[in-house]
Amino acid sequence: MTPPTSPAPSAGAAGARSRLAAGQSAAAVGAAAGAGQPGGGDPLAAQRTERALRCATTAARRLGLRPGEPRVLHDIFNVLVHLDPEPVVVRVPSLTLLSPEEQAARQRRELAVTGWLADTGAPVVRPSPLVPREPVACEDASLTFWEFVVETDRLSLADIAAADPRRLADRFTEQNGWAAELHRLLAGFPDAADLPVLAPLVPGIGRLLDRLRREPVLLTTADLDRAEREYAGLEALVAAPAASFPGVRLQALHGDSPGYNVLRTANGHLFSDFEDTTLGPVEWDLTMLDDAALESYENAAGLRLDRALLDVLDGARLLQAVSSLAVTSRMPQLRDMLAPAVEQWRARPPLTLPGT
């Protein structure tokens, strides 16, 4: 029986899958596959698990839920706790550098977008209807509550590492085609103007680079200097997207590769993990994809993507992955997972905006 889970694994797993789809070796994914599993004798993982279970059950009882045997489903950038037998999953941030107040502000945007999508009948994992659609504070974390979903065709990181590359590529090509309909729905989000522009980049990357400058991991001084120059370019892009890409259209986005944050269920697919939801061009949701996946999206959406913009945002996505080294002290296995992205970033020409 396929293990149930909800929502889908977040940024760490999605990033690994995205790099795999872009042609990366599966070896690094396989080496880090254990990072997504709870426990395993790792004392840091045990601490994350204990904290997540404690916070999830405490907050749940405060809201009137009755968790009987809560269990950890997944642990990378967030710990997901199923409040069995309640049909509820609690997402507990575990590696974030954000304060609880900053976490809550980000989560309110996610709940607003996913709640609206769910209310319109869109295929998304819904915020739990058993509790208010609000983040819940516990210790130094801010928690969100989601409807429990049973997956019928789930891939773990270990499955991804062992899978036939062509079959895996076909699967993710199909899922990125589904993202076209999600974008069509998101284009109607009524409060899009309240979303920050490309927030995962600015200030997201900047905060991580500040930590890496103080506590370098895998990166040389030259690497950090390059990263900061690229980040300055992204600050300019976020401040005035049309200055670099005239005619660019901004809309509400998933924010973290929706084609890699999909649950397949008996009743169809559901998009999950909108915690990076933001305002931006659709190309940001389509970074690090091969030509087949991009064409699948274009055919489904009936539009042509801006390849020059995609190239810049591919570089931005790689910089985002590299900057995630800032949290590896809390989960050392991520070093192996992120190492291929570091090498890919070094091999790529530095990110520059048109006309600079």
PDB file of N, CA and C in Angstrom, residues 29 46 128 155 263-264 294 298 301 353:
ATOM      1  N   VAL A  29      20.704  12.722  -5.326  1.00  0.00           N
ATOM      2  CA  VAL A  29      19.377  12.557  -4.747  1.00  0.00           C
ATOM      3  C   VAL A  29      19.336  11.284  -3.915  1.00  0.00           C
ATOM      4  N   ALA A  46      15.883  13.641  15.278  1.00  0.00           N
ATOM      5  CA  ALA A  46      15.080  13.291  16.453  1.00  0.00           C
ATOM      6  C   ALA A  46      14.586  14.547  17.166  1.00  0.00           C
ATOM      7  N   SER A 128      -7.263  22.850   6.207  1.00  0.00           N
ATOM      8  CA  SER A 128      -8.221  22.024   6.940  1.00  0.00           C
ATOM      9  C   SER A 128      -9.487  22.811   7.257  1.00  0.00           C
ATOM     10  N   LEU A 155       5.997   9.106  -5.038  1.00  0.00           N
ATOM     11  CA  LEU A 155       7.416   8.844  -5.231  1.00  0.00           C
ATOM     12  C   LEU A 155       8.206   9.466  -4.087  1.00  0.00           C
ATOM     13  N   LEU A 263       0.224  15.977  -5.790  1.00  0.00           N
ATOM     14  CA  LEU A 263      -0.176  14.692  -5.231  1.00  0.00           C
ATOM     15  C   LEU A 263      -1.130  14.025  -6.210  1.00  0.00           C
ATOM     16  N   ARG A 264      -0.871  12.776  -6.523  1.00  0.00           N
ATOM     17  CA  ARG A 264      -1.775  11.994  -7.369  1.00  0.00           C
ATOM     18  C   ARG A 264      -2.674  11.175  -6.448  1.00  0.00           C
ATOM     19  N   LEU A 294       8.710  22.143 -21.016  1.00  0.00           N
ATOM     20  CA  LEU A 294       8.302  23.497 -21.398  1.00  0.00           C
ATOM     21  C   LEU A 294       7.287  23.456 -22.538  1.00  0.00           C
ATOM     22  N   GLU A 298       3.511  24.893 -22.708  1.00  0.00           N
ATOM     23  CA  GLU A 298       3.104  25.840 -23.751  1.00  0.00           C
ATOM     24  C   GLU A 298       1.899  25.322 -24.528  1.00  0.00           C
ATOM     25  N   ALA A 301      -1.121  25.662 -22.261  1.00  0.00           N
ATOM     26  CA  ALA A 301      -1.479  27.050 -21.958  1.00  0.00           C
ATOM     27  C   ALA A 301      -1.825  27.853 -23.199  1.00  0.00           C
ATOM     28  N   LEU A 353      21.165  40.727 -16.174  1.00  0.00           N
ATOM     29  CA  LEU A 353      19.920  41.176 -16.787  1.00  0.00           C
ATOM     30  C   LEU A 353      20.202  41.735 -18.172  1.00  0.00           C
TER      31      LEU A 353
END
